[in-house]
């Protein structure tokens, strides 16, 4: 029951975001449109940015659930993540401002680092590298990828093929093994 | 929030790092951090910080054990939120702002606001003022939201729900916690509405701490509140403990129960339940049907005085007795000096026990409430007695309350049984007179002790300097 109310609020918000920028959307707009009262909104979300982050994570999750499959190549996964943003171009652009820049970044870093992490774990030497170091490596690579994404959003999100992911992959793929060697525990 | 606070907030990450790790090693570091952060001079709570420091450095003292317990048995995220909202916002950020405004407006600016979200209660306890309040008054979500929004402007980050049973409105309270996630919320509650869902919501918002009323063991509780209530309350506390949520206990002491609720056995039981603090309230003979016979005698109150001080030295739970601990807050804290109370009708009472007012939050701003006649009378009259063991304008100095009410034309805001100030104060006259000699003697002793401590501290710092 609660869950559905929460989702209904998120859906209303996304609907409004199709039409106008986030700074033109108020809690009042959302609750009126959704037919709930203010306290119900605040039961679930601290403010509009909190809602934005939740809605974004939720739809990425949904998209991943239907489009990503086990054993899929990690580069393909990251491409799909970019494609997800491309598909939601209008809302992503309407939701983009100084505060949300961080939220987008967090969402992408979280997803992308999981993907890179899978790649890292496939290396034989990964077993000798401490957990926190592997997390660190994954985050560094994911941040690079998130940087490209945000730059692309700022350019108004032309066709995602404009993002130079190929070069990025080329660079990373060869380097992961090398980086892991450097972080190996002395045995 | 000004920029310097924003910059400091980045430093919070560092403080959080200490909270996450082993307390024995990291509490001193956390304290160093707080020392660097605290504003200079009196506004930075130097005395309190020094006391904390002593506790941290003395592993054998009961308060040290309490701190270790809190740091190891509380959910880390909740602990961080409490640190940020209560210690940083509520005190180190809020206090200097309150001081500034006290000077600017020449009135009291509170540290905390008590409010009744509802007059309704799900239980019907004998003698409870809430049960007899009637069941229909509520402060709406928007009204409470408005109070908190105005409060933050004045530097108030601590909100305490009273009632009624506040948890009758638990969804709204969670919504307020989430919206005002920079504030610390506490809540007096009978705990019977705390269930798994609500505990999970508390974990999610992280800034809600219940103070559960438990007034003794099973027979005492069930006798007053109805059978089966005790078991429910104990179950709620077990749930909170399991979820690693912090909570406290509140007790009202009377001539009938003072011994049992301050016994060693009871203290140990409260620690066992997992409470981190216990607030004792002296019985107040308010309302037309109050029972003055429940007022503790001077001997009984003195017993409590020593007992609570002993417990603070020996039991790993933070015990406070509002009527006997006036020395730590320079007497009466009501009338907005440190706090005031808003009832479910919007009436702004100077104190949770004193229902006379000329101000309603539905009709005026928070600042105007603080500048209303009875609040100004408090401001001008405080402290009501130089002996902080006789702090109250009602209980120990009943003449004062009668005068203030008369002078300001404040009317009774009591929702259940409006009572004249004369009638109320008359019930306290004999009590006040009887208590005075004991209060004098205890006050002299504690002043001498304080002087001795200061002299000792003085000679120590002298030694250090040499
Ligand atoms: S008015 Fe009396 S009971 Fe209320 S805070 Fe002051 S001293 Fe305490």
XYZ file of C-alpha atoms and ligand atoms in Angstrom:
661
model
C 0.000 0.000 0.000
C 2.689 2.476 1.109
C 4.924 1.376 -1.706
C 2.276 2.152 -4.307
C 1.683 5.642 -2.910
C 5.390 6.271 -3.080
C 5.511 5.098 -6.667
C 2.447 7.118 -7.574
C 4.129 10.263 -6.281
C 7.258 9.456 -8.297
C 5.192 8.851 -11.408
C 3.353 12.145 -11.053
C 6.666 13.891 -10.630
C 8.116 12.284 -13.753
C 5.006 13.329 -15.642
C 5.519 16.942 -14.575
C 9.185 16.729 -15.419
C 8.275 15.829 -19.004
C 6.676 19.237 -19.251
C 8.896 21.612 -17.311
C 12.129 22.191 -15.408
C 12.616 20.948 -11.875
C 12.839 24.480 -10.469
C 9.310 25.108 -11.748
C 7.884 22.116 -9.888
C 6.719 22.484 -6.286
C 5.644 19.938 -3.712
C 2.222 21.531 -3.958
C 2.076 20.852 -7.728
C 2.925 17.227 -7.149
C 0.480 16.566 -4.333
C -2.379 18.348 -6.088
C -1.812 16.417 -9.275
C -1.360 13.142 -7.424
C -4.322 13.657 -5.104
C -2.454 13.139 -1.828
C -1.759 15.638 0.969
C 1.523 17.315 1.824
C 2.228 15.102 4.804
C 1.993 12.042 2.580
C 4.637 13.514 0.314
C 6.912 14.177 3.282
C 6.239 10.779 4.752
C 8.147 9.410 1.773
C 10.491 12.165 0.641
C 12.505 14.907 2.294
C 12.161 17.254 -0.678
C 11.964 17.234 -4.463
C 15.627 16.311 -4.876
C 15.220 13.355 -2.590
C 12.282 12.280 -4.749
C 14.312 12.831 -7.911
C 17.119 10.607 -6.658
C 14.735 7.863 -5.639
C 12.805 8.002 -8.906
C 16.016 7.904 -10.936
C 17.464 4.954 -9.055
C 14.150 3.161 -9.319
C 13.846 3.561 -13.067
C 17.464 2.607 -13.672
C 16.810 -0.507 -11.663
C 13.721 -1.300 -13.674
C 15.534 -0.728 -16.931
C 18.456 -2.877 -15.837
C 16.061 -5.613 -14.815
C 14.594 -5.900 -18.297
C 17.644 -5.073 -20.417
C 20.707 -6.423 -18.688
C 21.310 -10.098 -18.569
C 23.752 -12.147 -16.590
C 27.098 -12.621 -18.246
C 26.604 -9.621 -20.504
C 29.806 -7.882 -21.510
C 30.532 -5.000 -19.121
C 31.125 -2.534 -21.955
C 27.733 -3.391 -23.340
C 26.251 -2.792 -19.889
C 27.731 0.667 -19.654
C 26.527 1.497 -23.145
C 23.056 0.466 -22.091
C 23.269 2.714 -19.066
C 24.031 5.623 -21.356
C 21.216 4.550 -23.593
C 18.881 4.635 -20.624
C 19.720 8.278 -20.075
C 19.232 8.919 -23.765
C 15.768 7.380 -23.668
C 14.807 9.647 -20.766
C 16.403 12.651 -22.357
C 13.590 15.125 -21.692
C 13.228 14.396 -17.995
C 16.978 14.142 -17.480
C 17.484 17.564 -19.031
C 14.545 19.079 -17.178
C 15.847 17.673 -13.926
C 19.409 18.859 -14.392
C 20.625 21.674 -12.172
C 23.492 22.368 -9.821
C 22.043 20.208 -7.039
C 21.012 17.353 -9.246
C 24.377 17.179 -10.939
C 25.538 15.410 -7.797
C 22.558 13.113 -7.754
C 23.110 12.062 -11.357
C 26.736 11.494 -10.631
C 25.983 9.363 -7.596
C 23.472 7.252 -9.500
C 25.847 6.643 -12.406
C 28.896 5.995 -10.243
C 26.911 3.473 -8.222
C 25.751 1.540 -11.259
C 28.916 1.809 -13.314
C 31.181 0.789 -10.460
C 29.207 -2.427 -10.073
C 29.769 -3.106 -13.737
C 33.493 -2.368 -13.634
C 33.695 -4.413 -10.477
C 32.484 -7.502 -12.286
C 35.194 -6.991 -14.841
C 37.816 -6.567 -12.122
C 36.747 -9.752 -10.390
C 37.219 -11.685 -13.596
C 40.978 -11.065 -13.431
C 42.968 -13.878 -11.822
C 45.084 -11.514 -9.709
C 41.931 -9.936 -8.183
C 41.985 -12.587 -5.474
C 45.184 -11.098 -4.052
C 43.871 -7.547 -3.845
C 42.096 -6.364 -0.707
C 38.378 -5.681 -0.991
C 38.571 -1.951 -0.248
C 41.216 -1.451 -2.926
C 39.056 -3.163 -5.509
C 36.187 -0.865 -4.532
C 38.485 2.071 -4.912
C 39.643 1.034 -8.381
C 36.074 0.453 -9.509
C 35.021 3.872 -8.230
C 37.856 5.658 -10.015
C 36.898 4.103 -13.328
C 33.210 4.725 -12.711
C 33.868 8.374 -11.992
C 35.553 8.770 -15.354
C 32.511 7.327 -17.005
C 30.160 9.561 -14.968
C 32.215 12.575 -16.007
C 31.552 11.774 -19.664
C 27.883 11.388 -18.937
C 27.517 14.722 -17.176
C 29.447 16.514 -19.896
C 27.118 14.993 -22.415
C 24.057 16.101 -20.419
C 25.451 19.612 -20.284
C 25.811 19.613 -24.043
C 22.099 18.904 -24.287
C 22.407 15.164 -24.884
C 22.872 14.711 -28.616
C 22.949 11.120 -29.883
C 24.804 9.062 -27.309
C 27.232 7.819 -29.905
C 28.869 11.213 -29.517
C 30.229 10.131 -26.187
C 33.667 8.694 -26.770
C 33.110 5.489 -24.922
C 35.181 3.401 -27.328
C 38.390 5.168 -26.450
C 37.501 5.005 -22.779
C 36.975 1.245 -22.951
C 40.172 0.740 -24.888
C 42.103 2.602 -22.246
C 40.556 0.911 -19.247
C 40.379 -2.600 -20.458
C 44.077 -2.923 -20.971
C 44.888 -1.179 -17.711
C 42.843 -3.056 -15.121
C 45.262 -5.976 -14.867
C 48.154 -3.611 -14.536
C 46.451 -1.627 -11.764
C 45.524 -4.786 -9.895
C 49.150 -5.897 -9.952
C 50.143 -2.675 -8.258
C 47.637 -3.195 -5.465
C 48.482 -6.831 -4.863
C 49.102 -7.798 -1.252
C 52.700 -8.791 -0.737
C 52.584 -12.568 -0.361
C 22.596 28.645 7.479
C 25.639 30.812 6.866
C 28.660 29.753 4.871
C 30.938 29.141 7.791
C 28.511 26.428 8.867
C 28.550 24.936 5.419
C 32.295 24.738 5.446
C 32.247 23.137 8.846
C 29.775 20.573 7.592
C 32.440 19.104 5.345
C 34.436 18.501 8.474
C 31.543 16.435 9.767
C 32.651 13.576 7.555
C 35.737 13.359 9.647
C 33.697 13.310 12.859
C 31.484 10.603 11.376
C 34.580 8.548 10.691
C 35.343 8.542 14.428
C 31.764 7.577 15.244
C 32.034 4.549 12.994
C 35.101 3.139 14.628
C 35.969 1.714 18.026
C 34.755 4.191 20.673
C 37.579 3.625 23.164
C 40.092 4.805 20.637
C 37.996 7.318 18.769
C 35.918 9.129 21.378
C 38.882 11.294 22.407
C 39.415 12.177 18.757
C 35.751 12.998 18.322
C 36.020 15.232 21.363
C 39.069 17.003 19.879
C 36.982 17.607 16.805
C 34.138 19.080 18.860
C 36.592 21.292 20.756
C 37.925 22.712 17.528
C 34.418 23.243 16.214
C 32.880 24.849 19.312
C 32.582 28.626 19.297
C 34.988 30.434 21.622
C 33.945 31.603 25.086
C 30.809 30.759 27.002
C 28.770 30.172 23.875
C 30.827 27.084 23.146
C 29.766 25.222 26.314
C 33.260 25.011 27.861
C 32.010 23.532 31.146
C 29.976 20.819 29.477
C 32.813 19.952 27.133
C 35.235 19.665 30.011
C 32.792 17.314 31.754
C 32.536 15.155 28.627
C 36.289 15.069 28.364
C 36.609 13.844 31.960
C 34.062 11.100 31.268
C 35.909 10.004 28.144
C 39.190 9.819 29.979
C 37.899 7.849 32.937
C 36.991 4.311 31.832
C 35.774 3.395 35.318
C 33.038 5.952 35.670
C 29.427 5.043 35.004
C 28.984 7.754 32.387
C 31.922 6.337 30.462
C 30.225 2.966 30.427
C 27.056 4.662 29.227
C 28.923 6.340 26.370
C 30.531 3.082 25.343
C 27.143 1.414 25.473
C 25.569 4.126 23.323
C 28.395 3.968 20.805
C 28.391 0.227 20.484
C 24.671 -0.501 20.744
C 23.198 2.263 18.576
C 22.733 2.090 14.843
C 25.666 4.061 13.405
C 23.590 6.111 11.000
C 21.200 7.089 13.781
C 24.159 7.994 15.956
C 25.571 10.252 13.253
C 22.217 11.981 12.787
C 21.898 12.490 16.542
C 25.401 13.893 16.703
C 24.727 16.278 13.850
C 21.221 17.367 14.862
C 21.454 17.377 18.625
C 25.074 18.244 19.397
C 25.983 20.326 16.360
C 22.714 21.982 15.276
C 20.830 21.908 18.566
C 23.667 23.276 20.644
C 26.838 24.397 18.920
C 25.069 26.058 15.973
C 21.682 26.827 17.549
C 22.864 28.256 20.845
C 24.956 31.180 19.519
C 22.040 32.095 17.257
C 19.639 31.999 20.244
C 21.999 34.182 22.278
C 22.216 36.710 19.476
C 18.438 36.928 19.228
C 17.993 37.109 23.003
C 20.077 40.249 22.907
C 18.465 41.628 19.790
C 14.861 41.197 20.911
C 15.271 41.373 24.679
C 13.063 38.338 25.201
C 13.515 34.642 25.865
C 14.518 32.465 22.895
C 14.097 28.762 23.601
C 16.487 25.886 23.065
C 13.627 23.431 22.568
C 9.910 23.587 21.853
C 7.452 21.120 23.358
C 4.264 20.553 21.454
C 1.170 18.380 21.538
C 0.343 17.068 18.067
C -2.919 15.753 19.481
C -4.956 15.683 22.643
C -6.064 12.162 21.846
C -4.651 9.121 23.571
C -5.108 5.434 22.970
C -5.039 4.598 26.683
C -7.073 5.894 29.576
C -4.809 6.086 32.574
C -6.038 7.194 35.958
C -4.853 10.650 36.831
C -3.354 11.437 33.431
C -4.003 14.981 32.309
C -3.925 13.852 28.695
C -6.609 11.234 29.005
C -8.974 13.830 30.301
C -8.110 16.421 27.691
C -10.849 15.242 25.375
C -10.188 13.506 22.132
C -10.611 15.979 19.406
C -7.895 18.595 19.220
C -4.979 18.404 16.832
C -2.232 20.612 15.499
C -2.278 19.977 11.761
C 0.792 18.846 9.839
C 1.023 22.296 8.265
C 0.788 24.013 11.650
C 3.577 21.926 13.160
C 5.615 22.359 9.988
C 5.119 26.123 10.345
C 6.225 26.106 13.984
C 9.404 24.192 13.150
C 10.173 26.351 10.139
C 9.868 29.493 12.282
C 11.769 27.812 15.101
C 14.784 27.072 12.928
C 14.971 30.749 12.008
C 15.424 31.390 15.722
C 18.068 28.692 16.049
C 15.774 26.050 17.578
C 16.576 22.532 16.383
C 15.094 20.458 19.186
C 11.394 19.557 19.239
C 9.756 17.452 21.879
C 6.311 15.957 21.452
C 4.004 15.690 24.415
C 0.328 15.075 24.560
C -2.011 13.281 24.366
C -0.265 10.327 22.853
C 1.798 11.820 20.020
C 2.127 8.484 18.241
C -1.587 8.526 17.483
C -0.238 10.769 14.694
C 2.823 8.689 13.891
C 2.736 9.035 10.102
C 2.688 12.811 10.351
C 5.525 12.741 12.867
C 7.658 10.658 10.511
C 6.858 13.091 7.689
C 8.010 15.990 9.907
C 11.212 14.153 10.819
C 11.970 13.644 7.173
C 11.150 17.184 6.109
C 13.191 18.679 8.936
C 16.066 16.257 8.863
C 18.382 18.818 10.461
C 16.327 18.778 13.682
C 16.286 16.381 16.605
C 12.879 15.099 17.678
C 12.065 13.557 21.017
C 8.723 12.196 22.030
C 7.015 11.369 25.279
C 5.024 8.247 24.608
C 3.318 5.329 26.268
C 5.097 3.163 23.642
C 2.091 0.975 22.942
C 1.940 2.183 19.342
C 5.572 1.386 18.573
C 5.560 -1.586 16.210
C 7.957 -3.082 13.675
C 6.827 -0.736 10.882
C 7.241 2.313 13.019
C 10.664 1.172 14.239
C 11.730 0.758 10.617
C 10.464 4.240 9.818
C 12.486 5.571 12.773
C 15.586 3.864 11.411
C 14.901 5.422 8.055
C 14.512 9.023 9.286
C 17.099 8.614 12.109
C 16.126 11.711 14.113
C 13.328 10.508 16.385
C 14.006 9.416 19.970
C 11.173 8.200 22.222
C 11.035 8.877 25.962
C 8.796 6.128 27.200
C 6.740 6.547 30.326
C 7.248 3.551 32.540
C 6.342 4.155 36.095
C 7.634 1.178 37.901
C 7.173 -2.518 37.580
C 4.241 -4.486 36.290
C 1.656 -4.086 39.041
C 2.194 -0.324 39.364
C 1.969 0.208 35.610
C -1.000 -2.002 34.918
C -2.809 -0.721 37.985
C -2.773 2.772 36.559
C -2.860 2.167 32.854
C -4.820 -1.017 32.387
C -3.790 -4.636 32.366
C -1.420 -5.846 29.692
C 0.066 -2.380 29.134
C 3.295 -3.197 30.968
C 3.926 -6.245 28.811
C 3.351 -4.162 25.684
C 5.745 -1.469 26.814
C 8.454 -3.991 27.649
C 7.952 -5.555 24.244
C 8.304 -2.144 22.546
C 11.565 -1.518 24.392
C 12.887 -4.915 23.360
C 12.039 -4.086 19.767
C 13.868 -0.750 19.945
C 16.882 -2.422 21.492
C 16.928 -5.081 18.790
C 16.709 -2.409 16.098
C 19.549 -0.502 17.793
C 17.382 2.567 18.229
C 18.152 4.878 21.153
C 15.421 5.648 23.673
C 14.854 6.912 27.182
C 12.344 6.557 29.966
C 10.273 9.143 31.777
C 8.839 8.706 35.267
C 6.663 10.870 37.463
C 7.474 10.505 41.154
C 4.897 10.887 43.883
C 4.670 10.266 47.602
C 3.456 6.772 46.698
C 5.988 5.504 44.175
C 9.207 7.473 44.792
C 11.026 4.571 46.417
C 10.223 1.902 43.916
C 11.061 3.995 40.831
C 14.392 5.105 42.207
C 15.518 1.759 43.616
C 18.787 0.191 42.491
C 16.781 -2.694 41.206
C 14.730 -0.376 39.014
C 17.804 1.426 37.685
C 19.371 -1.895 36.753
C 16.150 -2.908 35.072
C 16.094 0.268 32.977
C 19.683 -0.324 31.886
C 18.771 -3.894 31.039
C 15.836 -2.699 28.927
C 18.337 -0.599 27.009
C 17.332 2.942 27.982
C 20.087 5.548 27.710
C 18.402 8.198 29.812
C 15.684 8.572 32.412
C 13.850 11.801 33.140
C 12.185 12.164 36.509
C 9.293 14.544 36.987
C 8.062 15.685 40.345
C 4.300 15.232 40.679
C 2.475 18.542 40.051
C -0.917 19.179 41.644
C -2.447 20.724 38.528
C -6.109 20.498 37.556
C -9.217 20.766 39.690
C -9.119 17.115 40.646
C -5.406 16.921 41.468
C -4.448 14.998 44.580
C -2.129 17.120 46.758
C -1.542 14.008 48.875
C 0.609 12.684 46.028
C 3.103 15.522 46.503
C 6.342 14.183 47.970
C 7.189 15.344 51.488
C 10.457 17.259 52.038
C 12.092 14.022 53.252
C 10.929 12.173 50.177
C 12.131 14.871 47.819
C 15.491 14.980 49.571
C 15.713 11.231 49.203
C 15.247 11.681 45.442
C 17.828 14.466 45.404
C 20.519 12.172 46.784
C 19.350 9.099 44.945
C 19.511 10.643 41.468
C 22.932 12.122 42.165
C 24.135 8.745 43.346
C 22.686 7.060 40.263
C 24.563 9.466 38.010
C 27.770 8.362 39.679
C 27.014 4.670 39.708
C 24.570 3.607 37.003
C 25.280 3.608 33.265
C 22.146 5.578 32.425
C 21.731 9.323 32.340
C 19.286 10.312 35.083
C 17.787 13.761 35.467
C 15.298 15.152 37.949
C 13.788 18.334 36.600
C 12.766 19.713 39.967
C 16.044 18.993 41.751
C 18.524 19.724 38.959
C 17.797 23.427 38.626
C 21.364 24.234 39.615
C 22.617 23.037 36.226
C 20.306 25.345 34.298
C 20.041 28.266 36.720
C 16.500 27.582 37.832
C 13.253 27.636 35.895
C 13.678 26.998 32.187
C 10.102 27.724 31.109
C 8.522 30.755 29.453
C 10.816 30.252 26.496
C 14.018 30.663 28.503
C 14.997 27.177 27.412
C 11.621 25.906 26.333
C 7.870 26.417 26.262
C 4.841 24.351 25.393
C 2.224 24.515 22.634
C -0.932 22.514 23.269
C -3.133 20.793 20.695
C -5.302 23.893 20.542
C -2.355 26.107 19.574
C -2.216 27.806 22.985
C 1.329 28.652 23.986
C 1.917 27.836 27.631
C 5.058 28.980 29.415
C 5.541 25.459 30.780
C 4.142 22.020 30.161
C 2.698 22.205 33.682
C 1.541 25.816 33.647
C -1.476 26.447 31.515
C -1.898 30.227 31.548
C -1.308 32.244 28.443
C -2.223 35.187 26.247
C -0.812 33.714 23.073
C -1.972 31.266 20.446
C 0.316 30.133 17.632
C -2.631 30.157 15.234
C -2.905 33.896 15.670
C 0.659 35.101 15.939
C 4.249 34.368 15.028
C 6.578 32.391 17.236
C 8.567 35.512 17.997
C 5.421 37.369 19.060
C 4.494 34.484 21.342
C 7.866 34.919 23.040
C 7.152 38.626 23.422
C 3.615 38.119 24.756
C 2.830 39.301 28.302
C 3.168 36.082 30.312
C 6.353 35.104 28.475
C 7.838 38.522 29.185
C 6.798 38.192 32.827
C 8.765 34.937 32.961
C 11.703 36.590 31.248
C 11.743 39.401 33.768
C 11.072 37.201 36.800
C 13.649 34.472 36.141
C 15.215 33.075 38.188
C 12.244 33.048 40.530
C 14.469 32.164 43.441
C 18.221 32.375 43.957
C 18.069 28.933 45.429
C 17.805 26.705 42.367
C 16.322 23.948 44.477
C 13.248 26.169 44.633
C 12.967 27.022 40.958
C 9.270 27.022 40.210
C 6.936 30.036 40.229
C 4.152 27.587 41.039
C 5.419 24.737 43.177
C 7.989 26.451 45.369
C 7.103 30.120 44.886
C 3.347 30.075 44.318
C 3.013 33.781 45.026
C 4.993 34.501 41.871
C 2.719 32.667 39.499
C -0.363 34.254 40.978
C 1.219 37.678 40.512
C 2.293 37.012 36.955
C -1.092 35.713 35.893
C -2.821 38.650 37.497
C -0.469 41.230 36.054
C -0.573 39.869 32.509
C -4.225 38.891 32.375
C -3.260 35.446 31.093
C -6.194 33.053 30.934
C -6.332 29.374 31.664
C -5.587 27.290 28.578
C -6.273 24.030 30.313
C -8.326 22.040 27.850
C -9.883 19.726 30.304
C -10.513 21.574 33.520
C -9.716 25.287 33.579
C -8.559 26.303 37.013
C -7.831 29.716 38.464
C -4.257 30.540 39.372
C -5.347 31.168 42.960
C -6.828 27.715 43.225
C -3.700 26.109 41.791
C -1.271 28.138 43.855
C -3.155 27.548 47.059
C -2.493 23.838 46.705
C 1.242 24.551 46.623
C 1.465 27.021 49.507
C 1.974 24.496 52.285
C 4.311 22.411 50.153
C 6.459 25.453 49.360
C 6.706 26.433 52.976
C 7.623 22.932 54.136
C 10.237 22.441 51.469
C 12.040 25.744 52.052
C 14.218 24.742 55.058
C 15.381 21.497 53.440
C 16.069 23.338 50.216
C 18.157 25.904 52.091
C 20.252 23.263 53.804
C 20.875 21.267 50.608
C 21.658 24.411 48.676
C 24.268 25.507 51.215
C 25.920 22.084 51.043
C 25.985 22.002 47.292
C 27.394 25.534 47.153
C 30.183 24.537 49.514
C 30.922 21.436 47.457
C 31.048 23.483 44.323
C 33.447 25.947 45.879
C 35.655 23.128 47.043
C 35.679 21.633 43.546
C 36.482 24.978 42.007
C 39.286 25.572 44.465
C 40.694 22.156 43.666
C 40.446 22.721 39.924
C 42.026 26.128 40.431
C 44.989 24.759 42.330
C 45.426 22.019 39.761
C 45.577 24.426 36.872
C 47.926 26.483 39.009
C 50.132 23.455 39.432
C 50.053 22.857 35.708
C 50.994 26.429 35.038
C 53.940 26.117 37.392
S 7.548 26.631 35.556
Fe 8.083 25.236 37.213
S 7.816 23.227 36.369
Fe 7.865 24.640 34.663
S 10.025 24.692 34.068
Fe 9.725 26.362 35.492
S 10.307 25.434 37.408
Fe 9.937 23.749 36.071
